[in-house]
Coordinates of C-alpha atoms in Angstrom, one line a residue:
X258 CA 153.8 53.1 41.9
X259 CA 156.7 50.7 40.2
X260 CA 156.3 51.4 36.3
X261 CA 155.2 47.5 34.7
X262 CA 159.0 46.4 32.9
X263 CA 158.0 43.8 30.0
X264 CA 162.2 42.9 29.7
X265 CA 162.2 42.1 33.5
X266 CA 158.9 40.5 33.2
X267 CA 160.4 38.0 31.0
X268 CA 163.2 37.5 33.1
X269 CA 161.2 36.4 35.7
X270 CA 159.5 33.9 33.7
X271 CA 162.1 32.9 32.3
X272 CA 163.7 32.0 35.8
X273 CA 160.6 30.0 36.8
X274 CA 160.6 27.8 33.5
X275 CA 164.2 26.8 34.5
X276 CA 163.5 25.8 37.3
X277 CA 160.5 23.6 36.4
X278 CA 162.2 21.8 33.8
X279 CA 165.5 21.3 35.8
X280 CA 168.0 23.5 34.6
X281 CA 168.5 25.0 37.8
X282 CA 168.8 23.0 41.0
X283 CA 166.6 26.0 42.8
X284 CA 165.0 29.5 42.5
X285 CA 167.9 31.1 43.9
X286 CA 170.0 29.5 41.0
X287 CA 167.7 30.4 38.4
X288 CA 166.9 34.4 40.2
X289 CA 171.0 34.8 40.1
X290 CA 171.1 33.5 36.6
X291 CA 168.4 35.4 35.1
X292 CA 169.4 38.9 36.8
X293 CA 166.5 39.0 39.3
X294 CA 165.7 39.1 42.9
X295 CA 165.6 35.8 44.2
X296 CA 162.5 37.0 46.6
X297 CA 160.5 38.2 43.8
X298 CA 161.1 34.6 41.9
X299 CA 159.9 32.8 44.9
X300 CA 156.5 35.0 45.2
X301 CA 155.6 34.7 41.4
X302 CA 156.2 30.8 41.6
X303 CA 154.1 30.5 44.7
X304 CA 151.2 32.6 43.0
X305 CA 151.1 36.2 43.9
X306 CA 151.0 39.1 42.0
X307 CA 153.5 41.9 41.6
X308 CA 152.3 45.2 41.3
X309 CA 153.3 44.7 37.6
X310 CA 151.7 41.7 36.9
X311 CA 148.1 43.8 38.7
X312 CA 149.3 47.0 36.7
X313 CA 149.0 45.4 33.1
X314 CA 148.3 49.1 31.6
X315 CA 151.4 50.6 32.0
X316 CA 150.6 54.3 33.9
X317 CA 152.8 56.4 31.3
X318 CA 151.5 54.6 27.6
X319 CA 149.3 57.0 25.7
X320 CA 146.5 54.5 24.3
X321 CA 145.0 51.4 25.9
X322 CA 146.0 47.8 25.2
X323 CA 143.1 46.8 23.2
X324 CA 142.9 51.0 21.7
X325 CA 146.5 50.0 20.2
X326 CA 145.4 46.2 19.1
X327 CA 142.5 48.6 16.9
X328 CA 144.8 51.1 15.7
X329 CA 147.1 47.7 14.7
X330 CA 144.0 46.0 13.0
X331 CA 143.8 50.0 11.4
X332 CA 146.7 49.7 9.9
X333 CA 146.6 46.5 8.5
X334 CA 143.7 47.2 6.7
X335 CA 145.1 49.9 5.0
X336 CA 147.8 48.2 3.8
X337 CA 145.3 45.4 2.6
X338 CA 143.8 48.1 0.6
X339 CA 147.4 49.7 -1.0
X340 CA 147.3 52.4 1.1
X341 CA 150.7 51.7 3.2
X342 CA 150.2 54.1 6.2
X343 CA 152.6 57.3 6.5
X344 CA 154.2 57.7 10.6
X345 CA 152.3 61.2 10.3
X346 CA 149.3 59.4 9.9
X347 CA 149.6 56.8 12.6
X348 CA 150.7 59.4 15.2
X349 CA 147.4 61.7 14.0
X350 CA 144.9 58.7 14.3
X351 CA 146.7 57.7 17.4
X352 CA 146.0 61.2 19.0
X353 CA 142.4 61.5 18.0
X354 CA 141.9 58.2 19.5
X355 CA 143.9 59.6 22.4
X356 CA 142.4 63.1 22.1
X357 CA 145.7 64.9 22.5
X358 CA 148.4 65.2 20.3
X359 CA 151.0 62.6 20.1
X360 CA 154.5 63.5 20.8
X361 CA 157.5 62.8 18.1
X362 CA 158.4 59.6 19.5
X363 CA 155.2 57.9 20.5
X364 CA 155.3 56.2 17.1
X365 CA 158.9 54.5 17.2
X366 CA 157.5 53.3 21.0
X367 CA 154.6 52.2 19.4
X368 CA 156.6 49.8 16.9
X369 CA 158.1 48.6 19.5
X370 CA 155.4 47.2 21.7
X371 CA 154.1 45.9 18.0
X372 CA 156.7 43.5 16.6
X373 CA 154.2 42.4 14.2
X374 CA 154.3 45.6 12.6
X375 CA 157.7 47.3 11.3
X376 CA 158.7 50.2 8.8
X377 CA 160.0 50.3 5.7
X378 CA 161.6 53.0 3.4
X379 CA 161.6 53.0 -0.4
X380 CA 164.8 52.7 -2.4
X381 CA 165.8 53.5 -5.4
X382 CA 166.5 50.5 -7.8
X383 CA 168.2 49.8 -11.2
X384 CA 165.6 49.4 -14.4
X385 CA 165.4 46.5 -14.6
X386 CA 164.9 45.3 -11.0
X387 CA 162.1 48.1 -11.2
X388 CA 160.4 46.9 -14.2
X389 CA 160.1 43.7 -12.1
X390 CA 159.0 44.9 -9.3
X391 CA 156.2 46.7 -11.4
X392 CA 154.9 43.4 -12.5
X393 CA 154.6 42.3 -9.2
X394 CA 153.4 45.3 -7.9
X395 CA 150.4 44.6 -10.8
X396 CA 149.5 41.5 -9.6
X397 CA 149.0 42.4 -6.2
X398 CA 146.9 45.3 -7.5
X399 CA 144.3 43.2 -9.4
X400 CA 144.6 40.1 -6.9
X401 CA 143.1 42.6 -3.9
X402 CA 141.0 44.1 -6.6
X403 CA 139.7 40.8 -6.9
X404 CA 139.5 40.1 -3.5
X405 CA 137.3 43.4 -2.4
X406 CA 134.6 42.5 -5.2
X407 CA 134.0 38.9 -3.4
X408 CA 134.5 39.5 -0.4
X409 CA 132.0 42.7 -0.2
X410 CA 129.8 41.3 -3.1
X411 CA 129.8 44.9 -4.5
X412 CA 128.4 45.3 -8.2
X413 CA 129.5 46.8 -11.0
X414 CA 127.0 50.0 -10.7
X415 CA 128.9 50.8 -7.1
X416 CA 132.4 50.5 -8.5
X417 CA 134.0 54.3 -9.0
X418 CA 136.9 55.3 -9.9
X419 CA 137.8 59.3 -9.3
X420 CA 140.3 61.3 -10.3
X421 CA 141.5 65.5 -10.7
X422 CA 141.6 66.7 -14.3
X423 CA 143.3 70.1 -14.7
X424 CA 142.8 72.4 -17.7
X425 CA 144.8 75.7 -18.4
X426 CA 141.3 77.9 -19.7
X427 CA 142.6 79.7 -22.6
X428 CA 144.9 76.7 -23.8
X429 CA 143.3 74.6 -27.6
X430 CA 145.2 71.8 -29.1
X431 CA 147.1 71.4 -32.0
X432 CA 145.2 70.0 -35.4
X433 CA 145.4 69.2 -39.0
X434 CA 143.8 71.1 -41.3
X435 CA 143.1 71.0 -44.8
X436 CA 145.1 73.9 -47.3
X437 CA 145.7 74.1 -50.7
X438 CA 148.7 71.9 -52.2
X439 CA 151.0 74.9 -52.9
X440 CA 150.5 76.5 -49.7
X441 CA 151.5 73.6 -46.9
X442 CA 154.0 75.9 -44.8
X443 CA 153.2 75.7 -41.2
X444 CA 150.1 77.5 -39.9
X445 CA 148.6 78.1 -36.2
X446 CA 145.8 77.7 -34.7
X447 CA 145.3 80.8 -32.6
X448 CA 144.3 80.1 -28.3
X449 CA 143.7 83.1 -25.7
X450 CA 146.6 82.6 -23.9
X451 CA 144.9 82.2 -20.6
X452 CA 147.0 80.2 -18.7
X453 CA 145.0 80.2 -15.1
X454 CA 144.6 76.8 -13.8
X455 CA 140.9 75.1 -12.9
X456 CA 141.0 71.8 -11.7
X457 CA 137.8 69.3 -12.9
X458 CA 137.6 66.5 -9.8
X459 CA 135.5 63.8 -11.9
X460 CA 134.0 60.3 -11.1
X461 CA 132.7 57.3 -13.3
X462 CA 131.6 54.1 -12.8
X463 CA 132.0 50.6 -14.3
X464 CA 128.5 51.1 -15.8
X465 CA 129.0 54.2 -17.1
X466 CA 127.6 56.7 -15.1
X467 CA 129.2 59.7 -13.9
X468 CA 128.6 62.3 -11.1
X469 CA 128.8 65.8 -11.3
X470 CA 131.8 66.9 -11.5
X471 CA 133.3 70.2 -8.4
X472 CA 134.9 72.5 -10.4
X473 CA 138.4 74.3 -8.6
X474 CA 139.2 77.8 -9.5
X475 CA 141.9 79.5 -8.0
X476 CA 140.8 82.2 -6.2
X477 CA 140.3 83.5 -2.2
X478 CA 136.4 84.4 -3.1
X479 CA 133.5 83.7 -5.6
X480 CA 133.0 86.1 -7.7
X481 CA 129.1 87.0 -9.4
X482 CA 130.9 87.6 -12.4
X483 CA 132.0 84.0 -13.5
X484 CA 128.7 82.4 -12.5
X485 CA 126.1 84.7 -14.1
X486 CA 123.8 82.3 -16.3
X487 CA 125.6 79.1 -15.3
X488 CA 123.3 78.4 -12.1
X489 CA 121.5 75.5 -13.5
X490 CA 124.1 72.8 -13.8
X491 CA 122.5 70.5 -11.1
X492 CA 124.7 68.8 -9.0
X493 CA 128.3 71.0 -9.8
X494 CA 130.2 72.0 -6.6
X495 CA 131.9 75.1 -7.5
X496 CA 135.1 75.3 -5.3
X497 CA 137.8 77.8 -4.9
X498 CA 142.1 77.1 -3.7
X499 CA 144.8 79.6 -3.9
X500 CA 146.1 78.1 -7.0
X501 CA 143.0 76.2 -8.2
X502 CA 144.3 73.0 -7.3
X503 CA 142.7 70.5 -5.0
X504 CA 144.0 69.6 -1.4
X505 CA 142.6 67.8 1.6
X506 CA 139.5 70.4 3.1
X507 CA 138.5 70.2 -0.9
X508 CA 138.8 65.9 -1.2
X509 CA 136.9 66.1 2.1
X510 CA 134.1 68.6 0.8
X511 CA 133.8 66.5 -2.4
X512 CA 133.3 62.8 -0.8
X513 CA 130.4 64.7 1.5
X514 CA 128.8 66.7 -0.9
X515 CA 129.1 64.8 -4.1
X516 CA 130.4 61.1 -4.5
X517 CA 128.8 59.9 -1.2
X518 CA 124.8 61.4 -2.1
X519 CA 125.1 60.7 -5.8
X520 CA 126.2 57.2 -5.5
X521 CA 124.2 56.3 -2.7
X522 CA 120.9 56.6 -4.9
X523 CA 122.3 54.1 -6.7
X524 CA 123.5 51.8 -3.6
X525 CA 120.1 51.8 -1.9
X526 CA 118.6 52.8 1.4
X527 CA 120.8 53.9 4.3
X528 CA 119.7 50.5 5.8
X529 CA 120.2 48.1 3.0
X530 CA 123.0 49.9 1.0
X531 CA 125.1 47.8 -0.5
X532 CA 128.5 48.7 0.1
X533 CA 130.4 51.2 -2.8
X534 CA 134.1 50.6 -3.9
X535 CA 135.8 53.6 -4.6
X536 CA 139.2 53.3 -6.8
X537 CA 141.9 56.8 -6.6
X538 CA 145.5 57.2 -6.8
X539 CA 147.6 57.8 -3.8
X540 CA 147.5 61.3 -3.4
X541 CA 147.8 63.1 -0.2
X542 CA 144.7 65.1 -0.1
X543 CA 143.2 61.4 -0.5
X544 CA 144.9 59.4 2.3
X545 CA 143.5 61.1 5.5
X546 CA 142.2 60.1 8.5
X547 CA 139.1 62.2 8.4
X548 CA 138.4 60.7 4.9
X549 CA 139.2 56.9 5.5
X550 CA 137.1 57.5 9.1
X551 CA 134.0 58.8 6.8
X552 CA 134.4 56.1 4.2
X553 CA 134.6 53.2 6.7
X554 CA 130.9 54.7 8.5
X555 CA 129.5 55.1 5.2
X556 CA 130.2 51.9 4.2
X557 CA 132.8 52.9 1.0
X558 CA 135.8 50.6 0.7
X559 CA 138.6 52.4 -0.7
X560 CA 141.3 50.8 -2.9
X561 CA 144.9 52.6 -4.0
X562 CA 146.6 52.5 -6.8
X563 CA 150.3 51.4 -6.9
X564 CA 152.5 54.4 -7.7
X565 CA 153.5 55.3 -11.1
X566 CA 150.5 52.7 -12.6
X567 CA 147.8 55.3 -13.2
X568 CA 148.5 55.8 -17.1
X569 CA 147.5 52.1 -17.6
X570 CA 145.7 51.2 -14.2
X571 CA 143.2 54.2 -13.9
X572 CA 140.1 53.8 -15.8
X573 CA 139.9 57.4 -15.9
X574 CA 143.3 57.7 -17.6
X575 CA 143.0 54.7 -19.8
X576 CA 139.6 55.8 -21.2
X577 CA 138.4 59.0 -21.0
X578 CA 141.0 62.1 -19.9
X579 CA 142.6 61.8 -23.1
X580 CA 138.8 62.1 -24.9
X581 CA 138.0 65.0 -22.3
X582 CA 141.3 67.2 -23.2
X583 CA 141.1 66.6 -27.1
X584 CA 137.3 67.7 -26.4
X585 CA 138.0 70.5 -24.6
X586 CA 141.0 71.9 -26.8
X587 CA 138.2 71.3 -30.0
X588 CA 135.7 73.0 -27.9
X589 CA 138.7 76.3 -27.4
X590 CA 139.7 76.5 -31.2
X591 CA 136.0 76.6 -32.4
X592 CA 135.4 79.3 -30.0
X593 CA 138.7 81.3 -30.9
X594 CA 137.5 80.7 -34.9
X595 CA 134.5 82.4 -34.0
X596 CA 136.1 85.5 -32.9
X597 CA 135.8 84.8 -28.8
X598 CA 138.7 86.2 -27.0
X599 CA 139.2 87.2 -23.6
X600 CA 138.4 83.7 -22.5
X601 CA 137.9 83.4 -18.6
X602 CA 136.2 81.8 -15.8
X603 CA 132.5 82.4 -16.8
X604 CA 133.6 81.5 -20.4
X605 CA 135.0 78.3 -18.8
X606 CA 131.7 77.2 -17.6
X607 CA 130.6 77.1 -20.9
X608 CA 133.3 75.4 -22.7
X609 CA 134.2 72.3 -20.1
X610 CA 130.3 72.0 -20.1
X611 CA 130.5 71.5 -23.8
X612 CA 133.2 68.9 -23.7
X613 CA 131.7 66.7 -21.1
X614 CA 128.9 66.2 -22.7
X615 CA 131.7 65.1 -26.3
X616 CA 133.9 63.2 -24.0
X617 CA 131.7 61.4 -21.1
X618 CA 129.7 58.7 -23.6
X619 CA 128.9 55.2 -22.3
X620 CA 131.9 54.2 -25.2
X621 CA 134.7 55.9 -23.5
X622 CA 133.7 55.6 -19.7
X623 CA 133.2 51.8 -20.5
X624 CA 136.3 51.3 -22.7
X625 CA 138.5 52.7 -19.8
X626 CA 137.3 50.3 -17.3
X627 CA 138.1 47.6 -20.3
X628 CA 141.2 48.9 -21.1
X629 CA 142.6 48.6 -17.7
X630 CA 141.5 44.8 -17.2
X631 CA 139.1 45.5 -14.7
X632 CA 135.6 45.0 -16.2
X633 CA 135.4 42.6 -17.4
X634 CA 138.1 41.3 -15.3
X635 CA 141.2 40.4 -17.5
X636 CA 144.2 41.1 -15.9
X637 CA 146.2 39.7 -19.2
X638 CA 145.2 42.1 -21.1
X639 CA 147.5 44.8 -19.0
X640 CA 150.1 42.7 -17.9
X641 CA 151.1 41.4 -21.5
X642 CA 151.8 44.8 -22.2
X643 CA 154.7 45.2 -19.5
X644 CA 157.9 44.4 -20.7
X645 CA 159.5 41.6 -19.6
X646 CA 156.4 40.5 -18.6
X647 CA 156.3 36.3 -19.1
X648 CA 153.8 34.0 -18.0
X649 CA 156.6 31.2 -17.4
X650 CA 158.1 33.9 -15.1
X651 CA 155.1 35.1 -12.9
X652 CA 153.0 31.6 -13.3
X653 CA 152.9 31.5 -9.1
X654 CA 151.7 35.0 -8.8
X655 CA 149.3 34.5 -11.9
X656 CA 147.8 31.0 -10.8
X657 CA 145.4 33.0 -8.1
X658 CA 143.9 35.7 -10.6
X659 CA 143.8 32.6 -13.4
X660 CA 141.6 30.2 -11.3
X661 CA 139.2 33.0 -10.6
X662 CA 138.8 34.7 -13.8
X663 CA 136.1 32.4 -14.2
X664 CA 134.3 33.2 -11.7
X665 CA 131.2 35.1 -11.3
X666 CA 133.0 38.8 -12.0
X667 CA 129.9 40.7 -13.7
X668 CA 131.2 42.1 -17.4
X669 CA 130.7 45.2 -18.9
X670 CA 127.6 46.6 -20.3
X671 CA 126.8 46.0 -23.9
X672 CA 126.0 48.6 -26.4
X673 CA 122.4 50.5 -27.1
X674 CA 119.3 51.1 -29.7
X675 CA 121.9 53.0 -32.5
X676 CA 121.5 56.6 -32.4
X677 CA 123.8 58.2 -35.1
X678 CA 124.5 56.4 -39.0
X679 CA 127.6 55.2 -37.5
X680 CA 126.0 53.1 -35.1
X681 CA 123.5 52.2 -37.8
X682 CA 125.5 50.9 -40.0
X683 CA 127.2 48.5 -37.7
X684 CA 124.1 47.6 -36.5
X685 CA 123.0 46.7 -40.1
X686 CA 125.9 44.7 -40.4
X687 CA 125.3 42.9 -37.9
X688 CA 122.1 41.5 -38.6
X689 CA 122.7 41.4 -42.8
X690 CA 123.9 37.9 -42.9
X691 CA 121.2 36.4 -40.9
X692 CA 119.3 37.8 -43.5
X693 CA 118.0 36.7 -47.6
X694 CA 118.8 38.5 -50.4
X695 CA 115.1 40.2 -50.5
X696 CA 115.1 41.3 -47.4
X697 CA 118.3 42.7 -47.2
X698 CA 118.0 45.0 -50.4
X699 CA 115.1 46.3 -48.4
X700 CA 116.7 46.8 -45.6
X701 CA 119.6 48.4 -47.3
X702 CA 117.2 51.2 -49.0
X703 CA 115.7 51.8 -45.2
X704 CA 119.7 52.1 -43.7
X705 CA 120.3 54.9 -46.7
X706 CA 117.4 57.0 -46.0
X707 CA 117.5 56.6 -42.2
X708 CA 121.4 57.6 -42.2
X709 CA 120.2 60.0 -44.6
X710 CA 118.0 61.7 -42.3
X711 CA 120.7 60.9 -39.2
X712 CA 123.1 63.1 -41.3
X713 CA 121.1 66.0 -42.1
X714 CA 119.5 66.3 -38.3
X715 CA 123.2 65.8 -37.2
X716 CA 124.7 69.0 -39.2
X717 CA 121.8 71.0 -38.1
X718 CA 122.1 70.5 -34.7
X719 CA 125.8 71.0 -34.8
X720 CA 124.5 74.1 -37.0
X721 CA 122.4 75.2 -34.6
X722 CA 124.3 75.0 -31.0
X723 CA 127.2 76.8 -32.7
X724 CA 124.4 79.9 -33.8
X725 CA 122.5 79.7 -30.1
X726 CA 126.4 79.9 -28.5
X727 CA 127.1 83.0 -30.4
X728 CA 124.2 84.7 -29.8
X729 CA 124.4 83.6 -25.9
X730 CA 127.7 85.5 -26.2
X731 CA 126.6 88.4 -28.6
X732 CA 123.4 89.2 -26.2
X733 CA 125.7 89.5 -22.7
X734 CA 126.3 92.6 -21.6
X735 CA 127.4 93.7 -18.9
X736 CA 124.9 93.9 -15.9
X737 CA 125.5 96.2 -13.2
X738 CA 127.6 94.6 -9.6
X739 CA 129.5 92.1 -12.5
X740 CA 132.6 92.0 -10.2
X741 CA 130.5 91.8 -6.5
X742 CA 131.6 89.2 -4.4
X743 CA 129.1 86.0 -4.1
X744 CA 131.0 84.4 -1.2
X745 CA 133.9 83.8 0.5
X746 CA 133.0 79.8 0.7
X747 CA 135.7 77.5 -0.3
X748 CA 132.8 75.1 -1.8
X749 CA 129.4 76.0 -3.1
X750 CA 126.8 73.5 -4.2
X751 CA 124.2 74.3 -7.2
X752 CA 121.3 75.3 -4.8
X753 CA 123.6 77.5 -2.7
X754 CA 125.0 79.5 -5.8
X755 CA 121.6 79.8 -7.6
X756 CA 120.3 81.7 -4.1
X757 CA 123.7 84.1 -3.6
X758 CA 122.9 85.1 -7.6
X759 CA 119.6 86.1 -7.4
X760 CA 120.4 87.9 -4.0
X761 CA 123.4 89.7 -5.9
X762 CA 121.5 90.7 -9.3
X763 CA 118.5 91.9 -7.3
X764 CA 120.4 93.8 -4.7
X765 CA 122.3 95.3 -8.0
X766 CA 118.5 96.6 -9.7
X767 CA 117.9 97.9 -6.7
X768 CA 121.0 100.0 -6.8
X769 CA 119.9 100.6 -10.4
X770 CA 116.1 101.8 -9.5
X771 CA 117.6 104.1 -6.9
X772 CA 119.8 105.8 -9.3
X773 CA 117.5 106.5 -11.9
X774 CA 115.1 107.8 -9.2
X775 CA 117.3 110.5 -7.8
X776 CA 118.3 111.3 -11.1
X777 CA 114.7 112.3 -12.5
X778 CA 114.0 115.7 -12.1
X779 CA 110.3 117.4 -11.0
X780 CA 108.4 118.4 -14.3
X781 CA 106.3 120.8 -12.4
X782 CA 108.6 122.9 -10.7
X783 CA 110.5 123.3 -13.9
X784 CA 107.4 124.6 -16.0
X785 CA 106.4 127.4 -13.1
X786 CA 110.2 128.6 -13.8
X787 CA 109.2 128.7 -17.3
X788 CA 105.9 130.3 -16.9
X789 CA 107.1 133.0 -15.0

């Protein structure tokens, strides 16, 4: 069967319009000048069909006509979203639509049955053409930020942002202390030394909330050893990678098994959820087709960040990793002035736990979602800090965000009840000049002796967790099958790892009880020895 040719197709109709609008005196003319056979002119103008016309699917193309016009409407989407799609990635959807694999140059063909479609490659450019480009590159970012709140009508609570935090576990920070005036020459502060590599994959929202985090080790197996006691921390995912980095199985695990049943409590029934907006940067474990597919049927819109904007885009970064390392190198000095060494992954557990619980406050998680001009919406707020960033210069770009920063955009949250003398005292100030002179002096006496008692119950419970973590760590010793293999899994949730535990420590006093038993010997055998 002839193979459908769209250039000779043309031809033909081209011919026929001649023709009909009198450029050529006959179809003869026109077939000769057009380059086709003057039979085949006279058939199409008198109605019939050539096997190309009946043959619109061409026998040798990979995909369907309206499969490609959804893989077209696939891609445009993602690059609606900031997520320009990769040739890789094309060809891979393209040959799970197809269900075989695509073959090298199926793409470039592709392109060219698509003319509204076309690739580009990046360049490098000067400074200053880049710090322009930046800008622009900005206002894009917060116009289809914009854009995905209206036109999805998603709220605050079910906009996430998520993001890999990696810690080296025996690393502190550096600090000032406090020595005597004639002794200032340099001191250090003593760490492990443990340079192994765990990687935190966290998630907050514009609210404040935050999921449990899935903790990467590097590894090939879990071992008992560095989960003993740690079981209870509800919702972790404990995950293991040859280097203790994340890549694309792990993303994968973590948007099943974490983000997409934690935040859907919040959304609402399967049937009535509203739809979640879920913020990352453009990483490659991110942007594949098995995620995107599982985010489109589970109703989560994802949004890119430009390259190179994280540091001042990404709530995560603006607001809270810099909280979360200064909290975790705190949390390694205190344990190294203690006397802890030997710091490792069990110890880890312990010490990240701590500084999650100093670093993820409603203050920080909010302040980065402020900080990067999202909630409330204030683009201004980052662009005026890009240099050679002018509103005379950008007005045009500007004038969409401007007009709509009006709008309905929900804001932040505000802050709560006070719970600590510093939030008691701006409270109190607050509310003192609404106040008389009466009642302020006794509301002054009532501050002093409630941040009084703030104070005291503050040091004693800073007092106390530090005695009940060294006694946690004095009491541990070591229980028998410390080193036994838990699973060869590369993700484990809570419930999963507090069932291999108990199987492990009770297969272990089982060894144990059989041990002691074959080593007690008969008393009455060795008494008729005796005897006789």
């Amino acid at each position: 069967m002839p193979v459908f040719d769209p250039a000779k197709e043309q031809r033909i109709l081209e011919a026929i319009r001649a023709y009909k609008n009198g450029s050529a005196p006959s179809l003869n003319e026109a077939a000769r000048r057009h380059d086709v056979a003057p039979s085949t002119v006279k058939h199409r103008y008198n109605g019939r069909n050539t096997c190309g016309a009946r043959q619109k699917q061409p026998t040798n193309q990979a995909l369907t006509n309206g499969e490609e016009e959804v893989l077209v409407k696939w891609i445009t989407q993602l690059w609606s979203q900031n997520f320009p799609a990769r040739l890789d990635l094309v060809r891979h959807m393209a040959g799970k639509i197809a269900g075989r694999e695509m073959g090298e140059n199926w793409v470039t063909r592709f392109l060219q049955r698509h003319t509204e479609l076309t690739t580009v490659r990046t360049r490098l450019l000067d400074d200053k053409r880049g710090k322009a480009n930046d800008i622009e590159a900005v206002i894009g970012w917060f116009t289809i930020f914009y854009q995905m709140i209206k036109k999805h009508k998603i709220l605050p609570e079910n906009v996430w942002n998520m993001d890999e935090k990696g810690f080296l576990i025996g690393y502190g920070r550096a600090a000032t202390v406090i020595v005597p005036t004639d002794n200032k020459h340099e001191r250090f502060c003593l760490h492990d030394g443990n340079r192994d590599s765990v990687t935190m994959v966290e998630c907050v929202s514009s609210v404040g909330k935050y999921c449990p985090p899935m903790v990467i080790f590097s590894g090939h197996v879990h071992l008992l050893e560095w989960h003993r006691d740690h079981v209870e921390r509800e919702g972790w995912h404990w995950a293991i990678s040859n280097k203790g980095f994340t890549n694309e199985h792990l993303a994968m695990e973590w948007l099943k098994h974490c983000f997409d049943p934690y935040t859907a409590t919040i959304a609402g029934p399967k049937l009535s959820r509203s739809t979640r907006l879920l913020i990352l940067d453009g990483h490659g474990s991110h942007i594949t087709t098995d995620f995107i597919d599982y985010c489109c049927e589970a109703r989560i819109v994802l949004l890119c960040l430009p390259p190179h904007s994280t540091h001042f885009l990404q709530p995560l970064d603006v607001g809270l990793f810099s909280h979360y390392s200064r909290a975790y190198g705190d949390t390694v000095n205190s344990f190294c002035e203690r006397g802890g060494t030997g710091i490792g992954k069990r110890d880890f557990i312990d010490l990240i736990s701590n500084a999650r619980q100093k670093a993820f406050t409603d203050k920080t998680i909010i302040g980065g979602w402020k900080g990067s001009g999202l909630f409330p919406f204030d683009p201004l707020k980052v662009l005026e800090s890009l240099p050679n960033f002018t509103k005379a210069n950008h007005i045009q770009s500007l004038k969409v965000i401007i007009d709509n920063v009006e709008d309905n955009v929900p804001d932040a949250p505000t802050a709560q009840t006070p719970a600590n003398p510093a939030a008691l005292r701006q409270f109190v100030d607050a509310i003192c000049p609404h106040l008389d002179s009466p009642l302020k002096r006794k509301l002054d006496k009532v501050t002093k002796a409630a941040s009084n008692l703030f104070t005291q119950i503050t040091i004693l419970e800073a007092t106390n967790n530090s005695l009940l973590q060294d006694m946690k760590r004095q009491r541990r010793i070591r229980k028998p099958g410390g080193q036994s293999q838990l699973s060869k899994a590369r993700v484990l949730a809570d419930v999963e790892l507090q069932a291999l535990v108990d199987a492990a420590e009770q297969r272990a006093m089982q060894r144990v009880t059989r041990s002691q038993n074959r080593a007690q010997v008969p008393t009455t055998p060795a008494r008729s020895r005796l005897r006789s």
